[in-house]
Amino acid sequence: MTYSSPRRDAALARLKAKTSRSAAMRPHAEQLLALEAVPTFSLPTPIYIDRALGATMTDLDGNDYIDLAMGFGSNILGHRPPEVEAALIAQVGKCWHTVIPSTPQYDLAELLVDAVPCAEKVVFTNSGTEATMYGMRLARAYTKKEKVAVFGGGYHGTHDYALIQEDPKSQRDAPSAKTIGLGIPASVRDETMIVLPYRDPAAFDIIRKNRDALAMVIVQPVQNTTPFIDNHDFLRGLRDVCDECGVLLMFDEVVTGFRLAYGGAQVYYGVTPDLASFGKIIGGGAAVGALCGRDALMGLFAQPGSGGVFSGGTFNGNPISMTAGAATLRLLKERKDEIYPGIERRSARLASTIAEHCASNGMGVTLMHAASIQCIHFVDRPIRTFRDLHPSNRAAEEAFYIFLLDRGVLLPGFHVYFLSAAHDDAMIGRLETAFVEALDECRADGLL
Ligand SMILES: Cc1ncc(COP(=O)(O)O)c(C=O)c1O
């Protein structure tokens, strides 16, 4: 559905006028790609990026934007931090893909084992998707049970098991499962997965009831689109019930890893899972994933053909991703006492400015944040879980992204966005102004 309102239409016309090179690129992209890897379709007008530095991206037409996509949260230090760039350049001068092991893999593994409580051993992948897939396979092999439980509202990537979601039409405290999109066998949904209600103790009884079939529970310590941070009791309760039932617990730390704290959510909450998946930040902006866990579990991975759990991939542990990741984690480790509190303070400042503006003007908008994760929802009701995010005020939401873009702020249009260490106080000031003005424009257009 396309919306129309006077200010929104004028802002969109201004944007189109200054992005003609990007617009010219779009038919070419459409001709070649069944789906753009990172879709421009969520933007109100095509924008193709030419270069990026710090918290700023520059498009083909030379327009600068404050980047709030930040590589979907991968670039916690901003784009091209000098130390990471220098490490990459040095590595490129040596080799960038060998298959036969090269040393950067051990540097990154050592940093992970050192920082992540559950990590005694690591297996690298190219994405978070592969890391959660291997975690599920490993849990099934170790426990000799077949089912894995996920929580409603969570996201674990794009493999078939990960695309099982809570059916929002089902009962809140006893949800049923549905597949997301076409092509996923119903048997995956019905025979291998269970969906649990997030942040709800009713989940613990479902785990108890299914203990004989359940290999593992996988949970995002903080979910992407409802980033509640007060999950201490819930995660502790989950750990206890999994121990009681002989069910493994895996944290999907693809987003929370090295974001909530150096080491991840398991450090922040003081709850240690059996397995954890990582991605995003630990690749320093290069393609990466990792599965970490206790030795007893990880020891089941074995060479293909030798009877263990299969893992492999042409580019797993490649020197470029490993180097970018190790350089990023070294920097985070050295400066963690300044970087993490700094991001949290600036993120809280932006969130509270917007929340106060919305509350004092009666705007039906909710802003949520946890560390550098932020989410803006155009809903006028209390949010308890992802189910409360729909329906939303789509007309205001779409106009809001246009008004922000018109002010040089690129928010990916998926509700969730990320700050980084490169979003300094001055930039937060610019973001506050842009957000407030964009919301006021929505109101002036009669949308809020
Ligand atoms: C929590 C979580 N797990 C897994 C994934 C999948 O990671 P990737 O996109 O690297 O496959 C994502 C991606 O955003 C994620 O947010």
XYZ file of C-alpha atoms and ligand atoms in Angstrom:
464
model
C 0.000 0.000 0.000
C 1.337 3.451 -0.891
C 0.495 6.369 1.335
C 0.309 10.004 0.421
C 0.365 13.215 2.446
C 1.591 16.697 1.514
C 4.849 16.966 3.510
C 5.739 13.344 2.946
C 5.256 13.709 -0.811
C 7.349 16.896 -0.899
C 10.157 15.242 1.096
C 10.104 12.221 -1.213
C 10.283 14.480 -4.265
C 13.337 16.257 -2.755
C 14.981 12.910 -2.066
C 14.341 11.645 -5.579
C 15.781 14.834 -7.052
C 19.081 14.326 -5.263
C 19.449 10.571 -5.838
C 19.254 10.328 -9.629
C 22.368 8.142 -9.976
C 20.958 5.655 -7.482
C 17.638 5.672 -9.345
C 19.481 4.922 -12.589
C 21.142 1.925 -10.901
C 17.854 0.334 -9.820
C 16.670 -1.124 -13.174
C 20.128 -2.647 -13.628
C 19.909 -4.262 -10.178
C 16.372 -5.490 -10.857
C 17.430 -7.032 -14.137
C 20.297 -8.950 -12.556
C 19.197 -9.894 -9.079
C 16.172 -11.943 -8.029
C 16.481 -10.156 -4.708
C 19.041 -7.604 -3.638
C 21.142 -9.084 -0.845
C 20.486 -6.105 1.384
C 17.296 -4.815 -0.112
C 16.811 -1.254 -1.221
C 13.095 -2.065 -1.350
C 12.708 -1.138 2.280
C 13.889 2.378 1.411
C 11.350 4.826 -0.013
C 13.589 5.492 -2.992
C 16.646 3.550 -4.206
C 19.893 4.527 -2.527
C 23.144 2.787 -3.433
C 26.159 3.366 -1.238
C 29.531 4.244 -2.656
C 31.647 4.592 0.505
C 31.497 4.915 4.265
C 33.598 6.237 7.123
C 32.859 6.422 10.842
C 29.102 6.803 11.238
C 28.620 8.301 7.779
C 27.737 6.685 4.444
C 27.936 8.400 1.068
C 25.726 7.403 -1.855
C 26.426 7.313 -5.606
C 25.213 10.905 -5.932
C 27.603 12.107 -3.231
C 24.941 12.602 -0.516
C 26.073 11.905 3.055
C 23.865 10.102 5.568
C 24.216 9.312 9.250
C 24.152 5.525 9.109
C 21.814 3.794 11.546
C 21.979 0.417 9.789
C 25.653 -0.040 10.747
C 25.955 -3.288 8.831
C 22.860 -4.564 10.703
C 24.846 -4.064 13.873
C 28.193 -5.444 12.707
C 30.101 -2.154 12.751
C 30.198 -1.382 16.452
C 33.299 0.774 15.987
C 31.843 2.552 12.962
C 32.973 2.106 9.372
C 36.657 1.579 8.691
C 38.181 2.079 12.137
C 41.882 2.805 11.360
C 43.246 -0.105 13.445
C 40.986 -2.629 11.688
C 41.712 -1.160 8.264
C 45.468 -1.337 8.906
C 45.220 -4.969 10.040
C 43.216 -5.847 6.922
C 45.662 -4.120 4.590
C 48.559 -5.991 6.215
C 46.704 -9.307 5.824
C 45.768 -8.624 2.190
C 49.499 -8.217 1.526
C 49.976 -11.799 2.752
C 46.962 -13.821 1.573
C 43.209 -13.669 1.739
C 42.096 -17.235 1.212
C 44.071 -20.392 1.680
C 41.745 -23.152 3.005
C 44.852 -24.664 4.631
C 44.703 -22.999 8.072
C 46.282 -19.586 8.473
C 47.002 -18.000 11.829
C 44.331 -15.243 12.196
C 41.772 -17.953 12.993
C 43.634 -18.741 16.221
C 43.854 -15.072 17.182
C 40.084 -14.668 16.987
C 39.401 -18.040 18.652
C 41.704 -17.097 21.533
C 39.910 -13.785 22.029
C 36.542 -15.590 22.084
C 37.630 -18.327 24.485
C 39.161 -15.686 26.717
C 36.042 -13.497 26.848
C 33.009 -15.776 26.484
C 32.141 -17.820 29.609
C 30.691 -20.839 27.743
C 33.460 -20.937 25.127
C 36.004 -23.685 25.604
C 36.159 -24.389 21.866
C 35.051 -22.542 18.744
C 33.965 -23.477 15.212
C 33.898 -20.646 12.666
C 31.279 -20.194 9.960
C 30.521 -17.453 7.449
C 27.275 -16.279 8.983
C 25.139 -16.299 12.087
C 22.698 -18.512 10.197
C 25.250 -21.293 9.881
C 26.249 -20.936 13.528
C 22.684 -21.497 14.774
C 22.230 -24.351 12.295
C 25.354 -26.103 13.600
C 24.273 -25.465 17.188
C 20.964 -27.247 16.571
C 22.676 -30.148 14.802
C 25.235 -30.524 17.569
C 22.564 -30.488 20.283
C 20.573 -33.193 18.490
C 23.694 -35.321 18.114
C 24.778 -34.874 21.729
C 21.412 -35.488 23.395
C 20.113 -38.012 20.826
C 16.825 -36.089 20.933
C 15.304 -34.410 17.892
C 13.336 -31.332 18.893
C 14.631 -27.807 19.360
C 12.617 -25.045 21.006
C 12.684 -21.436 19.839
C 10.928 -18.431 21.339
C 8.212 -16.450 19.611
C 9.517 -13.155 18.260
C 13.081 -14.444 17.982
C 15.244 -14.590 14.889
C 18.014 -17.099 14.262
C 18.771 -16.685 10.564
C 17.538 -18.209 7.340
C 17.900 -22.007 7.497
C 14.698 -24.064 7.627
C 14.761 -24.668 11.391
C 15.269 -20.971 12.030
C 12.245 -19.969 9.979
C 9.759 -21.454 12.405
C 7.893 -18.746 14.265
C 5.087 -18.326 16.774
C 1.706 -18.146 15.109
C 0.318 -14.840 16.418
C -3.201 -16.210 16.128
C -2.479 -18.945 18.677
C -2.803 -18.729 22.445
C -0.184 -16.434 23.993
C 1.007 -18.791 26.718
C 0.733 -21.950 24.573
C 1.715 -20.822 21.093
C 1.638 -22.953 18.001
C 4.288 -22.846 15.281
C 4.144 -21.575 11.726
C 6.670 -21.474 8.910
C 7.892 -18.162 7.540
C 7.676 -17.936 3.776
C 7.360 -20.727 1.251
C 9.476 -23.808 0.737
C 9.872 -25.064 4.295
C 8.611 -28.613 4.835
C 5.673 -28.860 7.244
C 7.527 -31.773 8.852
C 10.247 -29.368 10.036
C 7.564 -27.327 11.805
C 5.576 -30.272 13.171
C 8.209 -32.865 13.982
C 11.378 -31.016 14.876
C 10.497 -27.674 16.463
C 8.581 -26.288 19.433
C 7.709 -22.619 19.924
C 7.767 -21.110 23.415
C 6.295 -17.841 24.747
C 9.115 -15.305 25.306
C 9.677 -13.819 28.766
C 6.830 -15.953 30.058
C 7.245 -18.607 32.785
C 4.625 -20.665 30.905
C 7.584 -21.599 28.690
C 9.158 -23.500 31.576
C 6.186 -25.867 31.873
C 6.238 -26.519 28.124
C 9.937 -27.427 28.428
C 9.158 -29.786 31.332
C 6.351 -31.415 29.379
C 8.576 -31.999 26.327
C 11.795 -32.907 28.156
C 12.075 -36.385 26.610
C 11.935 -35.074 23.045
C 13.697 -31.752 23.536
C 17.414 -31.541 22.700
C 17.859 -27.828 23.223
C 16.267 -24.451 23.819
C 17.750 -21.602 21.798
C 17.096 -18.061 22.964
C 18.116 -14.550 22.068
C 19.034 -12.997 25.415
C 17.619 -9.751 24.007
C 15.324 -9.892 20.984
C 15.900 -7.592 18.016
C 12.524 -5.943 17.644
C 11.518 -5.899 21.323
C 14.858 -5.185 22.994
C 13.868 -5.546 26.660
C 16.988 -5.566 28.805
C 15.458 -6.727 32.124
C 15.811 -10.430 31.331
C 17.956 -11.524 34.298
C 15.254 -13.554 36.066
C 13.869 -15.005 32.859
C 17.270 -16.231 31.653
C 18.220 -17.588 35.075
C 14.888 -19.419 35.255
C 15.474 -20.815 31.776
C 18.945 -22.057 32.750
C 17.493 -23.781 35.812
C 14.654 -25.485 33.986
C 16.980 -26.696 31.219
C 19.314 -28.205 33.847
C 16.366 -29.800 35.627
C 15.153 -31.405 32.371
C 18.442 -32.455 30.780
C 17.888 -30.019 27.927
C 20.767 -27.965 26.481
C 20.564 -24.182 26.483
C 21.980 -22.097 23.658
C 22.224 -18.317 23.583
C 21.999 -16.832 20.121
C 24.429 -13.973 20.627
C 24.674 -12.933 16.985
C 23.323 -9.521 18.009
C 24.092 -9.384 21.753
C 27.633 -10.771 21.496
C 30.240 -8.141 22.409
C 27.391 -5.613 22.388
C 25.707 -5.854 25.802
C 29.178 -6.278 27.269
C 32.617 -7.403 26.153
C 31.959 -11.169 25.867
C 28.219 -10.765 25.367
C 24.929 -11.290 27.125
C 26.247 -14.217 29.159
C 28.685 -11.800 30.802
C 26.026 -9.102 31.192
C 23.442 -11.439 32.763
C 25.847 -13.795 34.528
C 24.079 -16.827 33.027
C 26.224 -19.348 31.149
C 24.619 -21.378 28.360
C 25.955 -24.678 26.984
C 26.392 -23.262 23.491
C 26.386 -19.813 21.942
C 26.309 -18.506 18.394
C 28.057 -15.303 17.411
C 28.296 -13.232 14.241
C 28.182 -9.545 13.284
C 30.575 -7.726 15.689
C 33.080 -10.606 15.898
C 33.751 -10.243 12.161
C 34.468 -6.538 12.396
C 32.221 -5.956 9.370
C 33.401 -8.998 7.373
C 31.297 -12.146 6.869
C 31.463 -14.334 9.950
C 29.741 -16.628 12.388
C 30.962 -18.760 15.251
C 29.604 -21.495 17.435
C 31.179 -21.693 20.882
C 30.636 -24.184 23.643
C 31.854 -26.602 26.224
C 34.573 -28.976 25.137
C 32.407 -32.033 25.796
C 29.915 -30.808 23.215
C 32.204 -29.206 20.674
C 34.325 -32.349 20.651
C 31.585 -34.046 18.616
C 32.587 -32.015 15.576
C 34.781 -34.248 13.478
C 36.304 -34.567 10.035
C 33.727 -35.459 7.376
C 33.414 -39.230 7.102
C 34.675 -39.965 10.601
C 31.259 -40.337 12.211
C 31.062 -37.028 14.081
C 28.964 -33.928 13.497
C 29.545 -32.483 10.048
C 30.823 -28.946 9.787
C 32.682 -27.270 6.990
C 32.622 -24.531 4.415
C 34.980 -23.186 1.778
C 35.344 -19.811 3.417
C 35.040 -20.756 7.102
C 37.791 -19.163 9.152
C 39.061 -17.195 6.160
C 41.937 -14.839 7.021
C 40.080 -11.649 6.040
C 37.108 -12.166 8.371
C 39.341 -13.506 11.133
C 41.713 -10.548 10.880
C 38.940 -7.937 10.877
C 37.264 -9.693 13.791
C 40.410 -10.101 15.874
C 41.420 -6.459 15.321
C 37.921 -5.345 16.371
C 37.826 -7.475 19.510
C 41.346 -6.381 20.507
C 40.254 -2.781 20.303
C 37.030 -3.449 22.215
C 39.006 -5.308 24.874
C 41.549 -2.523 25.290
C 38.931 0.227 25.456
C 35.892 -1.592 26.829
C 35.591 0.587 29.931
C 35.202 3.649 27.757
C 33.433 2.222 24.655
C 30.540 0.290 26.249
C 29.446 2.892 28.825
C 29.866 5.607 26.167
C 27.567 3.882 23.676
C 25.038 3.077 26.407
C 24.985 6.687 27.624
C 24.491 8.114 24.131
C 21.923 5.455 23.199
C 19.939 6.171 26.389
C 20.142 9.907 25.673
C 18.677 9.537 22.176
C 16.017 7.102 23.367
C 14.883 9.298 26.248
C 14.759 12.478 24.125
C 12.479 10.758 21.621
C 10.381 9.033 24.289
C 9.864 12.326 26.164
C 8.966 14.182 22.963
C 6.408 11.501 22.031
C 4.937 11.315 25.532
C 4.587 15.069 25.971
C 2.955 15.460 22.548
C 0.672 12.437 22.825
C 2.287 10.692 19.860
C 1.567 6.954 19.627
C 5.185 5.935 19.268
C 7.301 3.654 21.469
C 11.063 3.735 21.509
C 12.926 0.760 22.986
C 16.653 0.342 23.477
C 19.238 -2.054 24.887
C 22.868 -0.964 24.599
C 23.391 0.049 20.952
C 20.174 -1.639 19.738
C 17.252 0.735 19.242
C 13.746 0.129 17.944
C 11.019 2.580 17.072
C 7.466 1.274 16.920
C 4.473 3.232 15.710
C 2.040 1.561 18.057
C -0.136 3.101 20.719
C -0.375 0.235 23.218
C 1.885 -1.349 25.808
C 4.394 -3.704 24.180
C 4.860 -7.036 25.968
C 6.028 -9.208 23.097
C 6.416 -9.003 19.318
C 2.687 -9.753 18.996
C 1.926 -6.256 20.270
C 3.838 -4.653 17.389
C 0.982 -5.280 14.946
C -0.984 -3.579 13.630
C 1.122 -0.434 13.514
C 0.550 3.047 12.140
C 2.149 2.236 8.775
C 1.346 5.595 7.206
C 3.223 7.472 9.956
C 6.010 4.949 10.002
C 6.722 5.131 6.282
C 6.519 8.916 6.289
C 8.867 9.038 9.286
C 11.618 7.154 7.398
C 11.214 9.557 4.483
C 11.430 12.620 6.763
C 14.561 11.188 8.376
C 16.191 10.460 5.025
C 15.322 13.970 3.907
C 17.392 15.109 6.912
C 20.301 12.841 5.992
C 19.586 9.992 8.413
C 19.496 6.511 6.932
C 17.434 4.124 9.035
C 16.946 0.748 7.380
C 13.175 0.636 7.703
C 13.064 -2.579 9.716
C 12.213 -0.804 13.014
C 15.523 -1.944 14.503
C 18.670 0.140 14.095
C 22.088 0.371 15.662
C 24.366 3.003 17.128
C 28.140 2.606 17.268
C 31.164 4.103 18.987
C 31.405 6.470 16.007
C 28.032 8.057 16.843
C 29.535 10.677 19.129
C 27.721 13.297 21.200
C 27.594 15.777 18.338
C 26.043 13.154 16.089
C 23.528 12.166 18.761
C 22.551 15.850 18.932
C 21.939 15.845 15.165
C 19.938 12.618 15.460
C 17.779 14.068 18.261
C 16.942 17.067 16.107
C 16.248 14.926 13.033
C 14.024 12.454 14.923
C 12.023 15.188 16.666
C 11.547 17.165 13.442
C 10.577 14.008 11.509
C 7.973 13.111 14.149
C 6.645 16.690 14.099
C 6.343 16.507 10.314
C 4.313 13.297 10.683
C 2.040 15.181 13.058
C 1.762 18.159 10.698
C 0.705 15.721 7.955
C -2.021 14.425 10.280
C -0.369 11.022 10.639
C 0.340 11.078 14.377
C 19.875 -13.078 16.585
C 20.297 -13.443 15.202
N 20.685 -14.687 14.935
C 21.107 -15.064 13.728
C 21.141 -14.158 12.693
C 21.607 -14.589 11.346
O 22.871 -14.076 11.101
P 23.368 -13.861 9.592
O 22.517 -12.767 9.022
O 24.813 -13.518 9.725
O 23.153 -15.164 8.902
C 20.750 -12.838 12.917
C 20.793 -11.834 11.841
O 20.447 -10.698 11.980
C 20.294 -12.468 14.203
O 19.853 -11.228 14.449
